[in-house]
PDB file of N, CA and C and ligand atoms in Angstrom:
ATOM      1  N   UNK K   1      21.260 -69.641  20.307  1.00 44.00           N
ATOM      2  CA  UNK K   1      19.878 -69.501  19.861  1.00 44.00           C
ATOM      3  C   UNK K   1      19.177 -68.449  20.703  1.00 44.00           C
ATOM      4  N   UNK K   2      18.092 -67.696  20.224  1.00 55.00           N
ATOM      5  CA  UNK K   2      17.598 -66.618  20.523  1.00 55.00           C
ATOM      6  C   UNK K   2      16.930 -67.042  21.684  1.00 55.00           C
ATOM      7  N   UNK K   3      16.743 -66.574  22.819  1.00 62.00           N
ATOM      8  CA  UNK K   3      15.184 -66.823  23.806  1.00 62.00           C
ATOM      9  C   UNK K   3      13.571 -66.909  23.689  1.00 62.00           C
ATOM     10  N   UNK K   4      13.297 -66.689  22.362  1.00 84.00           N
ATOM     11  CA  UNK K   4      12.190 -65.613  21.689  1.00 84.00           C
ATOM     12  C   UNK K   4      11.483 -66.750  22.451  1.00 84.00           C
ATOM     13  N   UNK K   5       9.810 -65.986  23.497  1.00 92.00           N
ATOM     14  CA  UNK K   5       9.059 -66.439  23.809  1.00 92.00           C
ATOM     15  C   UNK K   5       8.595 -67.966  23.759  1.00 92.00           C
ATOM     16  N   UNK K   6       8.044 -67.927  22.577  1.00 95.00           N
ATOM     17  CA  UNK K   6       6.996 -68.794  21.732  1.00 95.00           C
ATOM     18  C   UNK K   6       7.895 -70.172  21.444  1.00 95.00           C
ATOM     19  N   UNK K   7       9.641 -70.076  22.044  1.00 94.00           N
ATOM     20  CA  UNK K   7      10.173 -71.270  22.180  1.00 94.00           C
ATOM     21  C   UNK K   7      10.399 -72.371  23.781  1.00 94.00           C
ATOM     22  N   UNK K   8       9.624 -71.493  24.792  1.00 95.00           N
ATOM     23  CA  UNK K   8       9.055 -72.157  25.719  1.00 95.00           C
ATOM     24  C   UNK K   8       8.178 -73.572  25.542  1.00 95.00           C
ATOM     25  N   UNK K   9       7.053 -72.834  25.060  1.00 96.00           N
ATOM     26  CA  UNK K   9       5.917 -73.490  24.549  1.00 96.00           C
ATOM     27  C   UNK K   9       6.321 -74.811  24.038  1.00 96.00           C
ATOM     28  N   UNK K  10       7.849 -74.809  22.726  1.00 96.00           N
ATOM     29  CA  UNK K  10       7.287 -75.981  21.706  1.00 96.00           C
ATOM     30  C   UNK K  10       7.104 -77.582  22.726  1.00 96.00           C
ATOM     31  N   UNK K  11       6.628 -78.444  22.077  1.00 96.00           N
ATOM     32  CA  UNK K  11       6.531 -79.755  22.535  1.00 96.00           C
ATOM     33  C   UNK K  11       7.934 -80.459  22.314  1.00 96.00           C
ATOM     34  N   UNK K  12       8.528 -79.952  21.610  1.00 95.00           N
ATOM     35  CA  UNK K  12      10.323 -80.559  21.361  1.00 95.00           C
ATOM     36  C   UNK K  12      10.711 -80.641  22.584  1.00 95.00           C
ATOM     37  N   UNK K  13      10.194 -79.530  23.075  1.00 94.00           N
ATOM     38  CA  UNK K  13      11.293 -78.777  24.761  1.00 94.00           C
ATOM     39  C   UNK K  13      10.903 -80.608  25.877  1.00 94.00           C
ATOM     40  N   UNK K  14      10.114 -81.129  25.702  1.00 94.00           N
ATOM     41  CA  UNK K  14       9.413 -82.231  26.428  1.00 94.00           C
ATOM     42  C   UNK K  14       9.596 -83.777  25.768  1.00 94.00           C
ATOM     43  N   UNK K  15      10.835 -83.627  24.695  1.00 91.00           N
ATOM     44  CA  UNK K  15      10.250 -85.160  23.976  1.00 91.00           C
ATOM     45  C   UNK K  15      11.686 -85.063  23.865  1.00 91.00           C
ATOM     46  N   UNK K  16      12.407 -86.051  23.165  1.00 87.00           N
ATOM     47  CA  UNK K  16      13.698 -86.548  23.073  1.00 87.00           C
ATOM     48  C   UNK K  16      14.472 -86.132  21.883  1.00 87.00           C
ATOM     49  N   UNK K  17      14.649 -84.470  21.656  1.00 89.00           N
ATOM     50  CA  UNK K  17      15.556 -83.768  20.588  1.00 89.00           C
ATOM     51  C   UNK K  17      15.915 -84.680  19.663  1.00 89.00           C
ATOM     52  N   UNK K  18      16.127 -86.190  19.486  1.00 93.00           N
ATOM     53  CA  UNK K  18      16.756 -86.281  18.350  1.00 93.00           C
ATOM     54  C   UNK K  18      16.342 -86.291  17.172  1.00 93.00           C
ATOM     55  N   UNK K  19      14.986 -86.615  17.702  1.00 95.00           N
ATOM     56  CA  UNK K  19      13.997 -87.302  16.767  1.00 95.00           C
ATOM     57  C   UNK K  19      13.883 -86.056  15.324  1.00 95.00           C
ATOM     58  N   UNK K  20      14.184 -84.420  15.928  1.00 97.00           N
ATOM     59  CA  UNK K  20      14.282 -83.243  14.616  1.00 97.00           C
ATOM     60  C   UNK K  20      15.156 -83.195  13.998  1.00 97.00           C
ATOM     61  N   UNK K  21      16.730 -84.469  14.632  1.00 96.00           N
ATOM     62  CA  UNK K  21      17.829 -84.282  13.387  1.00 96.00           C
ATOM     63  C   UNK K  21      17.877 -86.265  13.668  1.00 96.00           C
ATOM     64  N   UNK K  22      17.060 -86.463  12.560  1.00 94.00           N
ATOM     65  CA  UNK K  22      17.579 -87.942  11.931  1.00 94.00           C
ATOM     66  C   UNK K  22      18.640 -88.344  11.320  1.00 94.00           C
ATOM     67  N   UNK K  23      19.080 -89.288  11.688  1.00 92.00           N
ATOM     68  CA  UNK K  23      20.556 -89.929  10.909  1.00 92.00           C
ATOM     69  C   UNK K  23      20.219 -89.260   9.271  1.00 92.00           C
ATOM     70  N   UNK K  24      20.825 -89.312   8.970  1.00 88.00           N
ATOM     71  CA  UNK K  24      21.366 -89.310   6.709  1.00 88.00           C
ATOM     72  C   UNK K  24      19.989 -90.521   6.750  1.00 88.00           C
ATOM     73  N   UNK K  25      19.381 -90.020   6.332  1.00 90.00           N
ATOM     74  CA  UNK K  25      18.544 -91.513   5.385  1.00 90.00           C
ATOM     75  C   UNK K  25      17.263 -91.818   6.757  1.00 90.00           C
ATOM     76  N   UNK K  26      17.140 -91.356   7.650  1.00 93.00           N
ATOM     77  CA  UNK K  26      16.259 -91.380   8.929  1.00 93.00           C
ATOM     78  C   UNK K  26      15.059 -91.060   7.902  1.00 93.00           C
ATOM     79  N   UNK K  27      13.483 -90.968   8.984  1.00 96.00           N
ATOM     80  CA  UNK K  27      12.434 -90.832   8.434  1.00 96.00           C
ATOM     81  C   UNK K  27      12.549 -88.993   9.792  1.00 96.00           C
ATOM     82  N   UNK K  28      11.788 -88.246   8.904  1.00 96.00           N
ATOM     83  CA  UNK K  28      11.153 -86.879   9.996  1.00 96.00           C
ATOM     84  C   UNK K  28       9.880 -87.132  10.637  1.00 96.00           C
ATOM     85  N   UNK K  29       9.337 -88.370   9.715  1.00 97.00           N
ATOM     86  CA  UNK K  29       7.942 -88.601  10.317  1.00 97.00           C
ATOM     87  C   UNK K  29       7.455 -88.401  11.618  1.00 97.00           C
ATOM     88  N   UNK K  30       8.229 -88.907  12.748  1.00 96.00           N
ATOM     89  CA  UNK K  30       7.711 -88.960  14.076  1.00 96.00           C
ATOM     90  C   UNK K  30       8.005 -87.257  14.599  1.00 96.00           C
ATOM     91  N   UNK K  31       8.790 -86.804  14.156  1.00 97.00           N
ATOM     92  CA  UNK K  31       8.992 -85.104  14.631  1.00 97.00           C
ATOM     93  C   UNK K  31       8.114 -84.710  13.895  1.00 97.00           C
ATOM     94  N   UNK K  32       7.805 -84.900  12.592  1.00 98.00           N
ATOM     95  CA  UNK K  32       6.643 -83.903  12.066  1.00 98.00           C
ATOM     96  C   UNK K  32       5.315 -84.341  12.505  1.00 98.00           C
ATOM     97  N   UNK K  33       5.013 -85.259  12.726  1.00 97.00           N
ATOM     98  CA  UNK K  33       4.037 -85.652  13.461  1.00 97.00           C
ATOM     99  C   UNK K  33       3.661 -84.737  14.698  1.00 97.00           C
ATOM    100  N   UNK K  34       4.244 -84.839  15.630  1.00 98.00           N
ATOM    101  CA  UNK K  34       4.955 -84.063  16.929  1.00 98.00           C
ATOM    102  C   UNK K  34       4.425 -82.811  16.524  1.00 98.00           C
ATOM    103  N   UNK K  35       5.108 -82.111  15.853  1.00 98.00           N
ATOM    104  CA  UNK K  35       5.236 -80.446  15.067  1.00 98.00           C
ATOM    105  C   UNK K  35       3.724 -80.131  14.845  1.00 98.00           C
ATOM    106  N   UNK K  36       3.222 -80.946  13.864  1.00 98.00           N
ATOM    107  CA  UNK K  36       1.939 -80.442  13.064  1.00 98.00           C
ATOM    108  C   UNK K  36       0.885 -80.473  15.151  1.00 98.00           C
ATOM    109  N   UNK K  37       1.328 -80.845  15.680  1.00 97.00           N
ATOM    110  CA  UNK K  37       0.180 -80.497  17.024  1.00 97.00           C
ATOM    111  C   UNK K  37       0.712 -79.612  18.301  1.00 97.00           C
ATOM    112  N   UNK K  38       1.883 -79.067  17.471  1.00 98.00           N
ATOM    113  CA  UNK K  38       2.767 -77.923  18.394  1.00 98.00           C
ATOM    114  C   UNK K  38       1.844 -76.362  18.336  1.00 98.00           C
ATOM    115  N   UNK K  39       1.446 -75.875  19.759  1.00 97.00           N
ATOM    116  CA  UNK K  39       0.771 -74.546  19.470  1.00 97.00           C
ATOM    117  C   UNK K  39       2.194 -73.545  18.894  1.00 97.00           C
ATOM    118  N   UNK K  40       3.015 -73.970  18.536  1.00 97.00           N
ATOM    119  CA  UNK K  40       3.880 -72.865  18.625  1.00 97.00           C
ATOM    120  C   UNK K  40       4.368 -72.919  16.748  1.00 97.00           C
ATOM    121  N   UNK K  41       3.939 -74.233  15.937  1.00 98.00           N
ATOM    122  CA  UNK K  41       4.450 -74.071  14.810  1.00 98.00           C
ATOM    123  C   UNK K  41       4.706 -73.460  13.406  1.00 98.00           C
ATOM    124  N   UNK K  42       4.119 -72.183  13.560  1.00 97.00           N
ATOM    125  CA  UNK K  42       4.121 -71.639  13.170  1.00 97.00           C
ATOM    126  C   UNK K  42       4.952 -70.371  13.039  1.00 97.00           C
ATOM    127  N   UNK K  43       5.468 -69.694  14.538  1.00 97.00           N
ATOM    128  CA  UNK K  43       6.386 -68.572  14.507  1.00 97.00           C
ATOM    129  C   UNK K  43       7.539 -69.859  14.499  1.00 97.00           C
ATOM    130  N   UNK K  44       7.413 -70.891  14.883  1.00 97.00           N
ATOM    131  CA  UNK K  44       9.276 -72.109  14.822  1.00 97.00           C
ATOM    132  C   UNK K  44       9.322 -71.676  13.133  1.00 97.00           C
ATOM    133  N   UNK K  45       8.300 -72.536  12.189  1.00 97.00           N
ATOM    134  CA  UNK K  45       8.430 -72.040  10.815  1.00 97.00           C
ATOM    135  C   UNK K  45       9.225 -71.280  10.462  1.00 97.00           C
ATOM    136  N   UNK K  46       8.562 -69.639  10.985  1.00 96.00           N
ATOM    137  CA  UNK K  46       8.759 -68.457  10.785  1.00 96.00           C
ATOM    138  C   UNK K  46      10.437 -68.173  11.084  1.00 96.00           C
ATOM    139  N   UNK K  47      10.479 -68.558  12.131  1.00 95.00           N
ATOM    140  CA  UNK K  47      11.948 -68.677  12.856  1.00 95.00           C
ATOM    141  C   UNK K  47      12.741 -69.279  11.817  1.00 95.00           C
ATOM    142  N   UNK K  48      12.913 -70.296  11.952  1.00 96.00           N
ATOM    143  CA  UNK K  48      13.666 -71.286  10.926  1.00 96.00           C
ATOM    144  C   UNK K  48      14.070 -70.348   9.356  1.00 96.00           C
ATOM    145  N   UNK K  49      12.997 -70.071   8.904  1.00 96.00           N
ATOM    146  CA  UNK K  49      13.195 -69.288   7.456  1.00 96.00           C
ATOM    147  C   UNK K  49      13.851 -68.344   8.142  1.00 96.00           C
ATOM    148  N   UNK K  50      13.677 -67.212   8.822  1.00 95.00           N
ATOM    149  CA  UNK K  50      14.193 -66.478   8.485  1.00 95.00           C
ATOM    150  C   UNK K  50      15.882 -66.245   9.471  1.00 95.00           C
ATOM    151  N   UNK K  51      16.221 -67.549   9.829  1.00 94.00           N
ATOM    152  CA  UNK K  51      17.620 -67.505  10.133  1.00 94.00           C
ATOM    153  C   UNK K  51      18.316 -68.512   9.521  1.00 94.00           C
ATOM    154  N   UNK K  52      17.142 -68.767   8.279  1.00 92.00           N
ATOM    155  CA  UNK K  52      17.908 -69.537   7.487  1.00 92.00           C
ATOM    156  C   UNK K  52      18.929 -71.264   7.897  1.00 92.00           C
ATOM    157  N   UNK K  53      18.235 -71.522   9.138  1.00 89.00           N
ATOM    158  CA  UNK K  53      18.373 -73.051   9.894  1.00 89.00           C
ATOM    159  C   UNK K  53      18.111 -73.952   8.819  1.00 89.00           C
ATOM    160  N   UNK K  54      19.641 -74.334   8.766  1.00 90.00           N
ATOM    161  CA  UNK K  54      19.915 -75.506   7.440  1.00 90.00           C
ATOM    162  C   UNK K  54      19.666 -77.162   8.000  1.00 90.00           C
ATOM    163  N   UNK K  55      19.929 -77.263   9.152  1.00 94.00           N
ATOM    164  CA  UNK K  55      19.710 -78.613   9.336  1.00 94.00           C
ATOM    165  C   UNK K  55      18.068 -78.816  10.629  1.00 94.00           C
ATOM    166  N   UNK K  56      17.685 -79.982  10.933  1.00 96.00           N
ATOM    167  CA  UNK K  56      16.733 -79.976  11.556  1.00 96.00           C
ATOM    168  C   UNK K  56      15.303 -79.576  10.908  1.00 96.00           C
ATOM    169  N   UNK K  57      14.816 -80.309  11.926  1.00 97.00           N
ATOM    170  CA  UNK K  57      12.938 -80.271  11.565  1.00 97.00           C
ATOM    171  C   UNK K  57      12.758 -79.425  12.506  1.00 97.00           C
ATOM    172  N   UNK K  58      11.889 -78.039  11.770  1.00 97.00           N
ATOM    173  CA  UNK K  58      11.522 -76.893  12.665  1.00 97.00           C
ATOM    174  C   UNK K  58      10.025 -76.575  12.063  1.00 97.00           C
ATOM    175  N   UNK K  59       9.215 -76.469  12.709  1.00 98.00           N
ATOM    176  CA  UNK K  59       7.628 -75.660  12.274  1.00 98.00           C
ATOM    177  C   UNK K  59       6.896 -77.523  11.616  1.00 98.00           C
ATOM    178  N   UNK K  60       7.162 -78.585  11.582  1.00 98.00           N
ATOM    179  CA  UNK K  60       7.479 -79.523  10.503  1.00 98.00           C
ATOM    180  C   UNK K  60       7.796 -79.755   9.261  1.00 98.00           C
ATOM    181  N   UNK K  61       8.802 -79.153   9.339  1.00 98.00           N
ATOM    182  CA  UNK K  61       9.348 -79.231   7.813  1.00 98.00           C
ATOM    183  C   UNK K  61      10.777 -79.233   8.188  1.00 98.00           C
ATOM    184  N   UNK K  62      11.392 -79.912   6.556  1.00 97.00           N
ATOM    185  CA  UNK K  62      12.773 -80.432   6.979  1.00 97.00           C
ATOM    186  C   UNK K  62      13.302 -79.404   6.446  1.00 97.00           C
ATOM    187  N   UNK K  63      14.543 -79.743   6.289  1.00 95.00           N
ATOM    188  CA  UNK K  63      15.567 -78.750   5.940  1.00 95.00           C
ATOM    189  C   UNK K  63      15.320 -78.291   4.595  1.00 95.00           C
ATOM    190  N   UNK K  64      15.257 -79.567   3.731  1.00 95.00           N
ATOM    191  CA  UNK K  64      14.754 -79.478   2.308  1.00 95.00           C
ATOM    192  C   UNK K  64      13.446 -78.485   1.892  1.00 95.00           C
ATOM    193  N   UNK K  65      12.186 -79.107   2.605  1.00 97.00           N
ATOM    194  CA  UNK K  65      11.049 -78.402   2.166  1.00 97.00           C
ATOM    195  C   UNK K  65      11.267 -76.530   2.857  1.00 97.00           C
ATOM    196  N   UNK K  66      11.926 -76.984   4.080  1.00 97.00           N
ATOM    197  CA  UNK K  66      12.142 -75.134   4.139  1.00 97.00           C
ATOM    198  C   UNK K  66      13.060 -74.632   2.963  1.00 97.00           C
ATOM    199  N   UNK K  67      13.923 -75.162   2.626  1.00 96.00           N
ATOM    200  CA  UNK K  67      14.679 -74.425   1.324  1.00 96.00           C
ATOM    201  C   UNK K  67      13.935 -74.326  -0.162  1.00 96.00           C
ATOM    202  N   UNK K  68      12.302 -75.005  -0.455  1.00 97.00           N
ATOM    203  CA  UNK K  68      12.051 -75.522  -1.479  1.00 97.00           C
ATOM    204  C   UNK K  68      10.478 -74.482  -1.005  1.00 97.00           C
ATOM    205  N   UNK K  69      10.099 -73.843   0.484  1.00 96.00           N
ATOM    206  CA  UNK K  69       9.229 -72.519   0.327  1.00 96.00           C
ATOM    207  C   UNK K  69      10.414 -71.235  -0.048  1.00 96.00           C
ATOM    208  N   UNK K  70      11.445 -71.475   0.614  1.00 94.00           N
ATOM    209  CA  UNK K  70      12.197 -70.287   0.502  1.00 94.00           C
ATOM    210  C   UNK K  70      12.353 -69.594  -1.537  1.00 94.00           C
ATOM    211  N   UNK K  71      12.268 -70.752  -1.922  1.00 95.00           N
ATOM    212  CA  UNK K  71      12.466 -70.865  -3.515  1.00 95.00           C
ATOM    213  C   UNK K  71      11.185 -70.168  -3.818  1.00 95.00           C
ATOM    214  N   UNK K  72      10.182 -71.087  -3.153  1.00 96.00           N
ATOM    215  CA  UNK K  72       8.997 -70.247  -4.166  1.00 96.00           C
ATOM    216  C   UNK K  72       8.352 -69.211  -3.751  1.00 96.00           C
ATOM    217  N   UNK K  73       8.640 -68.823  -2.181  1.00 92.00           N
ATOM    218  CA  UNK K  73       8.333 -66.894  -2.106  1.00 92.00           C
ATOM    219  C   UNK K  73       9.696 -66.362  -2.896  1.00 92.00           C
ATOM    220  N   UNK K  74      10.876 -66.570  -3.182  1.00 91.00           N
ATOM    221  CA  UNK K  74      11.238 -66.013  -3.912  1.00 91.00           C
ATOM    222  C   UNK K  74      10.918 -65.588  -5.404  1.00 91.00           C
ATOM    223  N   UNK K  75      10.349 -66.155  -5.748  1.00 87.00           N
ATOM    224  CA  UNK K  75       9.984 -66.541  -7.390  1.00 87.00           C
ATOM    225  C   UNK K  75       8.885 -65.466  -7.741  1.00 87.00           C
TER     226      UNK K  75
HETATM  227  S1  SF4 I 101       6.927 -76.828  15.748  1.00 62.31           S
HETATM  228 FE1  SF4 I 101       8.164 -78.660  16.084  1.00 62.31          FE
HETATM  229  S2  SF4 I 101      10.291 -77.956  16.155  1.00 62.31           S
HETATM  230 FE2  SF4 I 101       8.953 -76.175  16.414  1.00 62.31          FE
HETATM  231  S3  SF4 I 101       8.767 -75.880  18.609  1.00 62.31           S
HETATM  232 FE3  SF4 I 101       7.046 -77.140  17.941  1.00 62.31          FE
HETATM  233  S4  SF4 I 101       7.682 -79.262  18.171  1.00 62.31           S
HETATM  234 FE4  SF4 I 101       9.520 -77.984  18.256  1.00 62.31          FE
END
């Protein structure tokens, strides 16, 4: 993974990693929770799309909803 700045910052770096990759059938709730009060969630977002990060909660959004903006800036 890249060094890029703005991944100092996140609040992940301080809380217990698992909670952004839930079991099959887990809730993201408590990481997106987490996320939506991260100063950094926005370039993570940014990040995530554009290296195309298939698994994990990044920016708060799961794997799914990042593949389901990727759809509709495509469109
Ligand atoms: S937005 Fe979420 S995944 Fe990204 S750095 Fe912040 S806490 Fe971590």
């Amino acid at each position: 993974m890249s060094t890029e700045a703005w991944m100092a910052e996140g609040i992940c770096r301080q809380v217990d990693g698992d909670l952004w990759f839930p079991e099959k059938g887990g809730s993201p709730r408590a990481a997106k929770a987490i996320c939506f009060r991260c100063p950094v969630q926005e370039p993570c977002l940014r990040y995530a799309l554009d290296h195309d990060d298939r698994f994990g909660i990044y920016g708060g959004k799961t794997s799914e909803e990042r593949r389901e903006l990727k759809r509709k800036a495509a469109a």
